[in-house]
Coordinates of C-alpha atoms in Angstrom, one line a residue:
M1148 CA 55.7 25.8 -54.7
A1149 CA 55.3 29.2 -53.8
R1150 CA 56.8 31.4 -51.2
T1151 CA 55.4 34.6 -50.1
V1152 CA 55.2 37.1 -47.3
P1153 CA 56.8 40.4 -47.1
S1154 CA 59.6 41.2 -44.8
R1155 CA 60.1 44.5 -43.2
N1156 CA 58.8 47.2 -45.6
T1157 CA 57.2 44.7 -47.9
L1158 CA 54.7 43.6 -45.3
R1159 CA 52.3 46.3 -46.5
P1160 CA 51.7 48.3 -49.7
P1161 CA 54.6 50.7 -50.0
R1162 CA 53.9 54.4 -49.3
P1163 CA 53.3 56.5 -52.4
G1164 CA 56.5 57.9 -53.7
R1165 CA 58.6 55.0 -52.4
R1166 CA 60.2 52.9 -55.1
V1167 CA 60.3 49.2 -54.4
A1168 CA 62.2 46.8 -56.6
I1169 CA 59.9 45.3 -59.2
G1170 CA 58.9 41.9 -58.1
A1171 CA 57.3 38.7 -59.4
A1172 CA 53.7 37.9 -59.0
A1173 CA 52.0 34.8 -60.1
F1174 CA 49.4 34.6 -62.7
A1175 CA 48.6 34.9 -66.3
L1176 CA 45.4 35.3 -68.4
L1177 CA 44.0 38.6 -68.3
A1178 CA 41.8 41.3 -69.0
T1179 CA 39.6 44.1 -68.7
A1180 CA 39.0 47.2 -70.8
A1181 CA 42.3 48.6 -72.1
L1182 CA 43.8 51.4 -70.1
P1183 CA 43.8 54.8 -71.8
V1184 CA 46.6 55.6 -74.1
R1185 CA 49.4 57.8 -72.7
G1186 CA 49.6 55.3 -69.8
A1187 CA 47.0 56.9 -67.5
V1188 CA 45.9 54.5 -64.9
A1189 CA 42.4 55.8 -64.6
D1190 CA 39.7 54.0 -66.6
D1191 CA 37.2 56.7 -67.5
S1192 CA 34.5 54.2 -68.3
K1193 CA 34.6 53.2 -64.6
G1194 CA 34.4 56.7 -63.2
G1195 CA 38.1 57.2 -62.9
E1196 CA 39.0 53.9 -61.3
K1197 CA 42.6 52.7 -61.3
V1198 CA 43.0 49.5 -63.3
L1199 CA 46.2 47.5 -63.3
T1200 CA 46.3 45.4 -66.5
V1201 CA 48.8 42.5 -66.7
A1202 CA 49.5 40.9 -70.1
V1203 CA 49.7 37.1 -70.0
S1204 CA 50.2 34.4 -72.6
Q1205 CA 49.3 31.3 -70.6
S1206 CA 45.8 29.8 -70.7
V1207 CA 44.0 28.9 -67.4
D1208 CA 43.7 25.2 -67.0
S1209 CA 41.2 25.5 -64.2
L1210 CA 40.0 28.1 -61.6
S1211 CA 39.4 25.3 -59.2
P1212 CA 42.3 25.2 -56.7
F1213 CA 41.8 21.4 -56.5
L1214 CA 42.6 21.0 -60.2
A1215 CA 44.8 23.9 -61.3
Q1216 CA 48.5 23.3 -62.0
R1217 CA 49.5 26.1 -64.4
V1218 CA 51.3 29.1 -63.1
I1219 CA 48.5 31.5 -64.2
S1220 CA 45.9 29.5 -62.4
T1221 CA 47.8 28.9 -59.2
S1222 CA 48.9 32.6 -59.1
V1223 CA 45.3 33.7 -59.3
H1224 CA 44.4 31.3 -56.5
R1225 CA 47.1 33.0 -54.4
L1226 CA 45.1 36.2 -54.8
M1227 CA 41.8 34.6 -54.1
Y1228 CA 42.5 32.3 -51.1
E1229 CA 44.9 32.5 -48.1
Y1230 CA 47.1 29.5 -47.2
L1231 CA 48.0 28.5 -43.7
T1232 CA 51.4 30.2 -44.0
D1233 CA 52.9 32.7 -46.4
Y1234 CA 56.5 33.3 -47.4
D1235 CA 58.5 36.4 -46.7
A1236 CA 59.1 38.5 -49.8
G1237 CA 62.6 39.3 -48.6
D1238 CA 64.1 35.8 -48.0
G1239 CA 61.3 33.3 -48.3
H1240 CA 61.0 32.2 -44.7
A1241 CA 57.6 31.0 -43.5
I1242 CA 55.4 33.7 -41.9
P1243 CA 51.8 33.8 -40.7
G1244 CA 49.1 33.5 -43.3
L1245 CA 45.7 32.2 -42.3
A1246 CA 47.5 30.7 -39.3
T1247 CA 48.9 33.2 -36.8
S1248 CA 51.1 30.6 -35.1
W1249 CA 51.9 26.9 -35.1
N1250 CA 53.6 24.3 -32.9
T1251 CA 54.4 20.6 -33.0
S1252 CA 54.5 17.7 -30.6
P1253 CA 57.9 16.4 -29.5
D1254 CA 57.6 13.5 -31.9
K1255 CA 56.8 15.9 -34.8
L1256 CA 53.7 13.9 -35.6
T1257 CA 51.0 16.4 -34.4
W1258 CA 50.9 20.0 -35.7
T1259 CA 48.6 22.6 -34.2
Y1260 CA 47.8 25.8 -36.0
T1261 CA 46.0 28.8 -34.5
I1262 CA 43.7 30.3 -37.1
R1263 CA 43.3 34.1 -37.1
K1264 CA 40.2 35.7 -35.9
D1265 CA 40.3 38.7 -38.2
A1266 CA 39.9 36.7 -41.5
K1267 CA 36.5 36.8 -43.3
W1268 CA 35.2 35.3 -46.5
S1269 CA 34.2 37.9 -49.1
D1270 CA 30.5 37.1 -48.5
G1271 CA 30.9 38.3 -44.9
R1272 CA 31.1 34.9 -43.1
Q1273 CA 33.9 34.2 -40.7
V1274 CA 36.9 32.0 -41.8
T1275 CA 37.3 29.2 -39.3
A1276 CA 39.6 26.2 -38.7
D1277 CA 36.7 24.0 -39.9
D1278 CA 37.2 25.5 -43.4
A1279 CA 40.8 24.4 -43.4
A1280 CA 40.0 21.0 -41.9
W1281 CA 37.4 20.4 -44.6
T1282 CA 39.8 21.5 -47.4
F1283 CA 42.4 19.0 -46.2
N1284 CA 40.0 16.2 -45.6
K1285 CA 38.4 16.6 -49.0
T1286 CA 41.8 16.5 -50.6
M1287 CA 42.7 13.4 -48.6
T1288 CA 39.5 11.4 -49.4
D1289 CA 38.5 12.5 -52.9
K1290 CA 40.8 11.5 -55.8
G1291 CA 39.4 14.3 -57.9
A1292 CA 40.0 16.8 -55.2
A1293 CA 43.6 15.5 -54.9
T1294 CA 44.5 16.2 -58.5
A1295 CA 46.6 19.3 -57.9
N1296 CA 47.7 19.2 -54.2
G1297 CA 47.4 15.5 -53.2
S1298 CA 51.2 15.2 -52.5
F1299 CA 50.9 17.7 -49.7
V1300 CA 48.4 15.6 -47.7
A1301 CA 49.5 12.1 -48.7
N1302 CA 51.2 11.7 -45.3
F1303 CA 48.3 13.1 -43.3
K1304 CA 46.7 10.7 -40.9
K1305 CA 43.9 12.9 -39.5
V1306 CA 42.8 16.5 -39.6
T1307 CA 40.4 18.0 -37.1
A1308 CA 39.2 21.4 -36.0
P1309 CA 38.5 21.2 -32.2
G1310 CA 37.5 24.8 -32.2
P1311 CA 36.9 27.7 -34.6
T1312 CA 40.6 28.9 -34.2
T1313 CA 42.3 25.6 -33.7
L1314 CA 43.4 23.2 -36.5
V1315 CA 45.1 19.9 -35.7
V1316 CA 47.0 17.8 -38.2
E1317 CA 48.2 14.3 -37.3
L1318 CA 50.9 12.8 -39.5
K1319 CA 51.8 9.2 -40.3
R1320 CA 55.5 10.2 -40.4
P1321 CA 57.4 13.4 -39.8
Q1322 CA 56.9 15.9 -42.6
A1323 CA 59.3 18.8 -43.2
T1324 CA 56.9 20.8 -45.3
M1325 CA 54.3 21.6 -42.6
T1326 CA 55.1 25.4 -42.8
A1327 CA 55.1 25.2 -46.6
L1328 CA 51.7 23.6 -47.4
D1329 CA 50.9 25.2 -50.7
V1330 CA 47.2 24.4 -50.5
P1331 CA 44.5 27.2 -50.9
I1332 CA 42.0 27.0 -48.0
V1333 CA 38.5 27.2 -49.5
P1334 CA 35.1 28.1 -47.8
R1335 CA 33.4 24.9 -46.8
H1336 CA 29.9 26.4 -47.1
V1337 CA 30.5 27.0 -50.8
W1338 CA 32.6 24.0 -51.8
E1339 CA 30.7 21.2 -49.9
K1340 CA 27.9 21.7 -52.5
V1341 CA 30.2 20.6 -55.3
G1342 CA 29.6 17.0 -56.6
D1343 CA 32.3 15.9 -59.1
F1344 CA 35.5 17.7 -58.3
T1345 CA 37.1 16.6 -61.6
R1346 CA 34.5 18.6 -63.5
F1347 CA 33.8 21.7 -61.4
N1348 CA 36.1 24.6 -62.6
N1349 CA 34.9 27.3 -60.2
D1350 CA 33.9 29.6 -63.0
R1351 CA 30.1 29.4 -63.0
R1352 CA 29.1 32.2 -60.6
F1353 CA 30.8 35.6 -59.9
P1354 CA 32.0 37.0 -57.7
V1355 CA 33.8 33.9 -56.4
V1356 CA 33.9 33.7 -52.6
G1357 CA 37.4 33.9 -51.2
D1358 CA 39.4 35.4 -48.3
G1359 CA 42.6 36.6 -50.2
P1360 CA 43.5 40.2 -51.1
F1361 CA 41.4 40.1 -54.3
V1362 CA 38.0 38.7 -55.3
L1363 CA 37.5 37.1 -58.7
T1364 CA 34.7 39.0 -60.5
D1365 CA 34.8 37.8 -64.1
Y1366 CA 36.5 35.4 -66.4
K1367 CA 36.4 34.6 -70.1
V1368 CA 38.5 31.8 -71.6
D1369 CA 41.6 33.1 -73.3
Q1370 CA 40.4 36.7 -73.0
Y1371 CA 40.7 37.9 -69.4
I1372 CA 40.5 37.4 -65.7
K1373 CA 39.2 40.3 -63.6
L1374 CA 39.6 40.8 -59.9
R1375 CA 38.5 43.5 -57.4
P1376 CA 40.1 44.4 -54.0
N1377 CA 38.8 42.5 -51.0
K1378 CA 38.0 45.4 -48.7
T1379 CA 38.0 43.2 -45.6
F1380 CA 41.4 41.5 -46.3
W1381 CA 43.2 41.2 -43.0
R1382 CA 46.5 42.7 -44.3
G1383 CA 44.7 45.6 -45.9
A1384 CA 43.0 46.1 -49.3
P1385 CA 45.1 46.5 -52.5
R1386 CA 45.4 50.0 -53.8
F1387 CA 44.3 49.5 -57.4
D1388 CA 40.6 49.4 -58.0
E1389 CA 40.8 46.5 -60.4
L1390 CA 43.4 43.9 -61.4
V1391 CA 43.0 42.4 -64.9
F1392 CA 45.0 39.6 -66.6
K1393 CA 44.6 40.1 -70.3
Y1394 CA 45.4 37.3 -72.7
Y1395 CA 47.8 37.8 -75.6
K1396 CA 48.7 34.8 -77.8
D1397 CA 51.5 36.8 -79.3
N1398 CA 54.0 38.5 -76.9
D1399 CA 55.0 41.0 -79.6
A1400 CA 51.4 42.2 -79.4
A1401 CA 51.6 42.4 -75.6
V1402 CA 54.8 44.5 -75.9
A1403 CA 53.1 46.8 -78.4
A1404 CA 50.2 47.2 -75.9
L1405 CA 52.6 48.1 -73.2
R1406 CA 54.2 50.8 -75.3
K1407 CA 50.7 52.3 -76.0
G1408 CA 49.7 52.2 -72.3
E1409 CA 47.0 49.6 -73.0
V1410 CA 48.5 47.3 -70.4
S1411 CA 50.6 48.0 -67.3
F1412 CA 52.9 45.0 -67.2
V1413 CA 54.4 42.4 -69.5
S1414 CA 56.6 39.4 -68.6
N1415 CA 58.6 36.7 -70.5
L1416 CA 60.4 39.3 -72.6
T1417 CA 62.9 38.1 -75.2
P1418 CA 66.3 39.8 -75.1
A1419 CA 65.4 41.9 -78.2
Q1420 CA 62.1 43.0 -76.6
A1421 CA 63.8 43.9 -73.4
S1422 CA 66.5 45.9 -75.1
S1423 CA 64.0 47.9 -77.2
L1424 CA 61.8 48.7 -74.2
K1425 CA 64.7 50.1 -72.1
S1426 CA 64.7 53.2 -74.3
G1427 CA 60.9 53.5 -74.1
S1428 CA 59.2 56.4 -72.4
H1429 CA 57.8 55.6 -68.9
I1430 CA 58.8 52.0 -69.0
K1431 CA 60.9 50.1 -66.5
V1432 CA 62.6 46.8 -67.4
N1433 CA 63.2 44.3 -64.6
D1434 CA 66.0 41.8 -65.3
A1435 CA 66.7 39.5 -62.3
P1436 CA 67.7 36.0 -61.5
G1437 CA 64.7 33.8 -62.1
R1438 CA 63.1 30.9 -60.2
R1439 CA 62.7 28.7 -63.3
F1440 CA 64.7 26.1 -65.1
F1441 CA 64.6 25.4 -68.8
A1442 CA 65.0 21.8 -69.6
L1443 CA 64.8 18.9 -72.1
A1444 CA 62.6 16.1 -70.8
A1445 CA 62.5 12.6 -72.2
N1446 CA 59.5 10.3 -72.3
P1447 CA 60.8 7.0 -70.8
G1448 CA 57.5 5.3 -71.6
A1449 CA 54.2 6.7 -70.3
Q1450 CA 52.7 4.4 -67.6
S1451 CA 50.0 4.8 -65.1
K1452 CA 50.1 3.7 -61.4
D1453 CA 48.1 0.6 -62.3
G1454 CA 50.9 -0.6 -64.6
T1455 CA 49.2 0.2 -67.9
R1456 CA 51.4 1.5 -70.6
F1457 CA 50.1 4.1 -73.0
G1458 CA 51.2 6.8 -75.5
D1459 CA 53.7 6.4 -78.3
G1460 CA 57.0 7.4 -76.9
N1461 CA 60.1 6.1 -78.8
P1462 CA 61.4 3.0 -77.1
A1463 CA 65.0 4.1 -77.9
L1464 CA 64.7 6.5 -75.0
L1465 CA 64.3 3.6 -72.6
D1466 CA 68.1 3.1 -73.0
P1467 CA 70.1 5.4 -70.6
R1468 CA 72.9 5.5 -73.2
V1469 CA 70.7 7.1 -75.7
R1470 CA 69.5 9.7 -73.1
R1471 CA 73.0 10.4 -72.1
A1472 CA 74.1 10.8 -75.7
L1473 CA 71.4 13.4 -76.3
F1474 CA 72.5 15.1 -73.1
A1475 CA 76.1 15.2 -74.3
S1476 CA 75.2 16.7 -77.6
V1477 CA 73.6 19.8 -76.2
D1478 CA 75.9 22.9 -76.0
R1479 CA 74.3 24.6 -73.0
A1480 CA 76.8 27.5 -73.0
M1481 CA 75.9 28.3 -76.6
L1482 CA 72.2 28.4 -75.8
V1483 CA 72.8 30.8 -72.9
D1484 CA 74.8 33.0 -75.2
K1485 CA 72.8 32.8 -78.5
V1486 CA 69.2 32.2 -77.4
F1487 CA 69.1 34.0 -74.0
Q1488 CA 71.8 36.5 -75.0
G1489 CA 73.4 36.2 -71.5
R1490 CA 70.1 36.6 -69.6
A1491 CA 70.4 33.2 -68.1
V1492 CA 72.8 30.9 -66.3
E1493 CA 74.0 27.6 -67.8
G1494 CA 72.0 24.7 -66.5
E1495 CA 73.4 22.0 -64.2
G1496 CA 71.3 20.7 -61.3
Y1497 CA 67.5 20.6 -61.0
I1498 CA 67.1 23.5 -58.5
P1499 CA 68.1 27.0 -59.8
P1500 CA 71.1 28.7 -58.1
R1501 CA 68.7 31.3 -56.7
F1502 CA 67.9 28.7 -54.0
A1503 CA 71.4 28.3 -52.6
D1504 CA 70.6 25.8 -49.9
Y1505 CA 69.5 23.2 -52.5
F1506 CA 71.5 24.2 -55.5
W1507 CA 73.6 21.3 -56.7
K1508 CA 76.4 21.1 -59.3
P1509 CA 77.9 17.8 -60.6
A1510 CA 81.5 17.1 -59.8
A1511 CA 84.0 17.3 -62.6
A1512 CA 84.1 13.6 -63.0
Q1513 CA 80.3 13.4 -63.1
R1514 CA 79.6 16.4 -65.3
I1515 CA 78.2 15.6 -68.8
A1516 CA 80.0 18.2 -71.0
Y1517 CA 79.2 19.1 -74.5
D1518 CA 81.0 16.3 -76.4
P1519 CA 79.6 15.1 -79.8
V1520 CA 82.3 12.5 -80.1
E1521 CA 81.3 10.9 -76.8
A1522 CA 77.6 11.2 -77.9
A1523 CA 78.4 9.3 -81.1
A1524 CA 80.2 6.6 -79.2
L1525 CA 77.3 6.1 -76.8
L1526 CA 74.9 5.7 -79.7
D1527 CA 77.2 3.2 -81.3
A1528 CA 77.3 1.2 -78.1
A1529 CA 73.5 1.3 -77.9
G1530 CA 73.3 -0.3 -81.3
Y1531 CA 72.4 2.7 -83.4
R1532 CA 75.0 2.7 -86.2
T1533 CA 75.5 5.3 -88.9
G1534 CA 74.6 4.2 -92.4
A1535 CA 75.9 5.3 -95.8
D1536 CA 73.3 8.1 -95.8
G1537 CA 74.5 9.4 -92.5
R1538 CA 71.4 8.3 -90.6
R1539 CA 71.5 6.2 -87.6
T1540 CA 69.5 3.0 -87.6
G1541 CA 68.6 0.5 -84.9
K1542 CA 69.0 -3.3 -85.0
D1543 CA 65.5 -3.4 -86.6
G1544 CA 66.8 -1.3 -89.5
R1545 CA 64.6 1.7 -88.7
P1546 CA 66.1 5.2 -88.7
L1547 CA 66.5 6.8 -85.3
G1548 CA 64.0 9.7 -85.5
L1549 CA 62.6 11.6 -82.5
R1550 CA 59.8 14.1 -82.0
L1551 CA 60.1 17.2 -79.9
L1552 CA 57.1 18.8 -78.3
C1553 CA 57.3 22.5 -77.6
H1554 CA 55.3 25.7 -77.1
A1555 CA 54.2 27.6 -80.1
I1556 CA 54.0 30.9 -78.1
D1557 CA 57.5 30.7 -76.8
P1558 CA 60.3 32.1 -79.0
N1559 CA 62.9 30.4 -76.8
D1560 CA 61.4 27.0 -77.6
K1561 CA 61.6 27.7 -81.3
A1562 CA 65.1 28.9 -81.2
V1563 CA 66.4 26.0 -79.0
S1564 CA 64.6 23.5 -81.3
K1565 CA 66.6 24.7 -84.3
Y1566 CA 69.9 24.2 -82.5
L1567 CA 68.8 20.7 -81.4
Q1568 CA 67.9 19.8 -85.0
E1569 CA 71.3 21.0 -86.1
W1570 CA 73.3 19.2 -83.4
W1571 CA 71.4 15.9 -83.7
A1572 CA 71.5 15.9 -87.5
K1573 CA 75.3 15.7 -87.2
L1574 CA 74.9 12.6 -85.1
G1575 CA 72.5 11.0 -87.6
I1576 CA 69.4 11.6 -85.6
G1577 CA 66.3 13.1 -87.3
L1578 CA 64.3 15.5 -85.2
T1579 CA 60.7 16.5 -85.9
V1580 CA 59.7 19.7 -84.1
D1581 CA 56.1 20.0 -83.0
C1582 CA 55.4 23.4 -81.5
V1583 CA 51.7 23.6 -80.4
D1584 CA 49.5 26.0 -78.5
N1585 CA 48.4 23.3 -76.0
V1586 CA 51.2 21.0 -74.9
T1587 CA 49.3 19.6 -72.0
D1588 CA 47.1 17.2 -73.9
P1589 CA 49.8 15.3 -75.9
W1590 CA 52.1 15.5 -72.8
M1591 CA 49.6 13.9 -70.5
S1592 CA 48.7 11.3 -73.2
G1593 CA 52.4 10.3 -73.5
E1594 CA 52.3 11.2 -77.2
Y1595 CA 55.8 12.6 -77.6
D1596 CA 59.4 11.6 -77.4
L1597 CA 61.1 14.7 -76.0
A1598 CA 59.7 17.9 -74.7
L1599 CA 61.0 21.4 -73.8
D1600 CA 60.1 21.6 -70.2
G1601 CA 60.3 24.2 -67.4
Y1602 CA 59.2 24.7 -63.8
S1603 CA 58.9 27.6 -61.4
V1604 CA 60.7 26.5 -58.3
S1605 CA 60.2 27.8 -54.8
P1606 CA 62.6 27.7 -51.9
D1607 CA 61.2 24.4 -50.6
P1608 CA 61.9 21.8 -53.2
D1609 CA 59.5 19.1 -52.1
Y1610 CA 56.8 19.6 -54.7
V1611 CA 59.0 20.0 -57.7
L1612 CA 60.8 16.8 -56.7
S1613 CA 57.6 15.0 -56.0
I1614 CA 56.5 15.2 -59.7
H1615 CA 59.3 12.7 -60.5
T1616 CA 58.1 10.1 -58.1
C1617 CA 56.2 6.9 -59.0
A1618 CA 53.1 8.2 -57.0
A1619 CA 52.9 11.3 -59.3
R1620 CA 51.8 9.1 -62.3
P1621 CA 48.1 9.1 -63.2
A1622 CA 46.0 6.4 -61.6
T1623 CA 44.9 5.2 -65.0
P1624 CA 45.8 6.3 -68.6
K1625 CA 42.8 8.6 -68.7
A1626 CA 43.3 10.1 -65.3
T1627 CA 45.2 13.3 -64.6
G1628 CA 48.5 13.0 -62.7
Q1629 CA 51.1 15.3 -61.3
T1630 CA 54.0 13.6 -63.1
D1631 CA 56.3 15.6 -65.2
D1632 CA 57.6 12.8 -67.4
F1633 CA 56.2 9.5 -66.1
V1634 CA 59.5 8.7 -64.3
C1635 CA 59.3 5.9 -61.7
D1636 CA 62.7 5.3 -60.2
R1637 CA 62.8 3.5 -56.9
P1638 CA 66.1 4.9 -55.7
F1639 CA 64.8 8.4 -56.3
D1640 CA 61.6 7.6 -54.4
E1641 CA 63.5 6.3 -51.4
L1642 CA 65.5 9.5 -51.3
Y1643 CA 62.3 11.6 -51.7
A1644 CA 60.7 9.9 -48.6
K1645 CA 63.8 10.5 -46.5
Q1646 CA 64.0 14.2 -47.4
L1647 CA 60.4 14.7 -46.6
A1648 CA 60.8 13.3 -43.1
E1649 CA 64.0 15.2 -42.4
Y1650 CA 63.7 18.4 -40.2
D1651 CA 67.4 19.1 -40.0
T1652 CA 68.1 21.7 -42.7
A1653 CA 71.6 20.5 -43.6
K1654 CA 70.7 16.9 -43.7
R1655 CA 67.7 17.5 -45.8
A1656 CA 69.7 19.6 -48.2
D1657 CA 72.1 16.8 -48.6
L1658 CA 69.3 14.4 -49.5
V1659 CA 67.8 16.8 -52.0
K1660 CA 71.2 17.1 -53.7
R1661 CA 71.5 13.4 -53.9
M1662 CA 68.1 13.3 -55.6
E1663 CA 69.3 15.9 -58.1
S1664 CA 72.4 13.8 -58.7
R1665 CA 70.2 10.8 -59.4
L1666 CA 68.0 12.8 -61.9
Y1667 CA 71.1 14.0 -63.6
D1668 CA 72.7 10.6 -64.0
T1669 CA 69.5 8.9 -65.2
G1670 CA 69.2 11.5 -67.9
Y1671 CA 65.4 11.8 -67.8
I1672 CA 65.7 15.5 -67.7
N1673 CA 68.5 17.8 -69.0
V1674 CA 68.4 21.2 -67.4
M1675 CA 69.9 23.5 -70.1
A1676 CA 69.5 26.9 -68.5
Y1677 CA 68.1 29.0 -65.6
P1678 CA 66.5 32.0 -67.4
N1679 CA 66.3 35.4 -65.9
A1680 CA 63.0 36.9 -65.1
V1681 CA 62.8 39.6 -67.8
E1682 CA 59.7 41.8 -67.5
A1683 CA 58.6 45.4 -67.8
Y1684 CA 56.0 47.8 -66.4
R1685 CA 54.8 51.4 -67.0
T1686 CA 56.1 53.8 -64.4
D1687 CA 53.3 56.3 -65.3
Q1688 CA 50.8 53.6 -64.2
I1689 CA 52.7 51.8 -61.4
E1690 CA 54.6 54.0 -59.0
S1691 CA 56.1 51.1 -56.9
I1692 CA 55.8 47.3 -56.7
T1693 CA 57.4 44.6 -54.6
T1694 CA 59.8 42.1 -56.1
M1695 CA 60.5 38.7 -54.6
P1696 CA 63.1 38.5 -53.3
E1697 CA 63.4 42.1 -52.5
A1698 CA 67.0 42.5 -53.4
A1699 CA 66.9 41.2 -56.9
G1700 CA 63.7 39.3 -57.7
N1701 CA 60.8 38.9 -60.1
I1702 CA 57.4 40.5 -60.2
Y1703 CA 55.3 38.0 -62.1
G1704 CA 55.0 34.4 -60.9
Q1705 CA 55.8 35.0 -57.2
D1706 CA 55.2 32.5 -54.4
G1707 CA 52.6 34.8 -53.0
Y1708 CA 50.5 37.9 -53.7
W1709 CA 53.1 40.6 -52.8
S1710 CA 53.6 42.3 -56.2
W1711 CA 49.9 42.9 -57.1
W1712 CA 48.8 43.5 -53.5
S1713 CA 51.6 46.0 -52.9
A1714 CA 51.4 47.9 -56.2
V1715 CA 50.8 51.6 -55.8
P1716 CA 49.2 53.6 -58.7
A1717 CA 51.4 56.3 -60.1
S1718 CA 51.1 59.7 -58.4
G1719 CA 48.3 61.9 -59.6
S1720 CA 46.1 59.0 -60.3
A1721 CA 44.0 59.6 -57.2
A1722 CA 44.3 56.0 -56.2
K1723 CA 42.3 54.9 -53.2
P1724 CA 44.4 54.1 -50.1
G1725 CA 44.9 50.5 -49.0
G1726 CA 43.6 49.0 -45.7
G1727 CA 45.1 50.2 -42.5
S1728 CA 48.2 52.3 -42.2
P1729 CA 51.5 50.6 -43.0
A1730 CA 52.4 50.6 -39.3
Q1731 CA 49.2 49.0 -38.3
V1732 CA 49.7 46.2 -40.9
V1733 CA 53.2 45.5 -39.7
L1734 CA 52.3 45.5 -36.1
G1735 CA 49.4 43.1 -36.8
I1736 CA 51.8 40.7 -38.5
V1737 CA 54.5 40.9 -35.8
A1738 CA 51.9 40.4 -33.1
G1739 CA 50.6 37.3 -34.7
A1740 CA 53.9 35.7 -35.6
V1741 CA 55.0 32.9 -33.4
V1742 CA 58.3 31.2 -34.6
L1743 CA 58.3 27.5 -34.1
A1744 CA 61.5 26.5 -32.2
G1745 CA 63.8 24.4 -34.2
A1746 CA 61.7 24.8 -37.4
V1747 CA 63.4 25.3 -40.6
S1748 CA 62.5 28.0 -43.1
F1749 CA 60.5 26.2 -45.8
V1750 CA 59.4 27.5 -49.1
V1751 CA 57.0 25.9 -51.4
L1752 CA 57.4 25.6 -55.1
R1753 CA 54.7 26.3 -57.5
R1754 CA 54.0 24.3 -60.5
R1755 CA 55.9 24.0 -63.6
V1756 CA 56.0 26.8 -66.1
G1757 CA 57.3 25.1 -69.2
A1758 CA 57.3 28.1 -71.4
D1759 CA 54.2 29.4 -69.7
D1760 CA 52.1 26.4 -70.4
R1761 CA 53.2 23.7 -68.0
E1762 CA 54.2 25.1 -64.7

């Protein structure tokens, strides 16, 4: 779920003095030494080096690309490892990454990629097609290695590397995402030494060998992630001498650090924070349509693929009438107005409006409007009647009470929770709000009734849809799955298989919209809003940076490495120049690009971002 790749002038770091729309990069967790007060980029303790410090609030789940599913982690992997293809920063279409070109057989079952000759691992060894073949084969054959990216290779039949620059992938059935495989390619000579992929977190030895624009040099849990430029990166080295993701549990503290010049960039701003920063000295606020949705997810009963039920979800949520009643009692327009203060769009379908090809809106007759009267009638029909005390009880005489899981670090979660408590109390439903630092453990254990959910969506919707399939559930109750809410709906699965095999853009879009319609009607997930990307950076530290999309996009959480790779230190900072000249970089990309005839532009989507904890 990530698109990348720069178009036109974003294909290389912008020239000093040229202002590029602030974009969205992808990661979180940070840190290195604080930048000097007054916003100077130079770090005197490092001999005047230019350090770009990004404040983050999300904890890393794993630095192993085989396990990581949080935005911060997958964003860092985008910096460390190249993928076969990248995504243009301008419009998200597939462009060359590790592969310079690709073609397919007439039956679309065999794909051949040409691996670039100018890519090297940071330890000096050549990157070859064998590294890619090994990465895919390991994901195909090792359940632990398939934890994060197994859905991308589930349809693979065979992967081989006939030569150092030739990768061949044979499919069981046609697969529309072959130019949107969001799988980091790792160095075989390093990773083939790993034993248990479920336990190895890639954080034992530094620097970590990679072939992306940055090299991971240090990491401390919930403190920081430090990266240095990869001087041999084929697109050209980044211009900052160090990139640091610094962890802040409290976003107010991160905003204060931005004001002091101790960090260069802060994301996930509240409306109040954004308004206050607009008047700050040397601070630029970026407010653009986002790639996330903000939703209410129901636990329909946690179940593993082997049929074992676990967790303690309220059985009332198994009734679609109850889920629809909850849906009808949420005033989404009020949330956009009061909580997001207009910096969001009212939620409808599963894919945000930023991705026009796949954006779906329910017809008037299908739309579930805010209607407490209808909600009450649905609960009555489901057997939950209101007693003399105003509380609804089931046929067993027990009051209808639900638990809401949310993120302690997200002010939006807390604000929305209060509205839900108020609305549902009027219906006779009790709501216990449980905002915690780590939502992953109770979520994966199925120990919740409802949860405030979110996901960062990329232009290609395959991955974000796959997390609602039966196959996304964990193999056993103790295993890790890719599921978002343990949904297993056969009609949805049938549509998912059809869209994955459909190469025609319009036909595929129609299938995706039918899937969104099915999710909407079943009520497993209620998309309440599409929040803007609201973020800020110091103009006395960052002269220019690329947004994605270029016209009006985000900087943090991009489907690629464009923002941090392109960032130019503010003038007067004596920043070291990036790789080759801009013209050389552009020419290199154009020369290597081979457009597949009849191929569709695909974009991948990168993990959920539920308030920065679940991507």
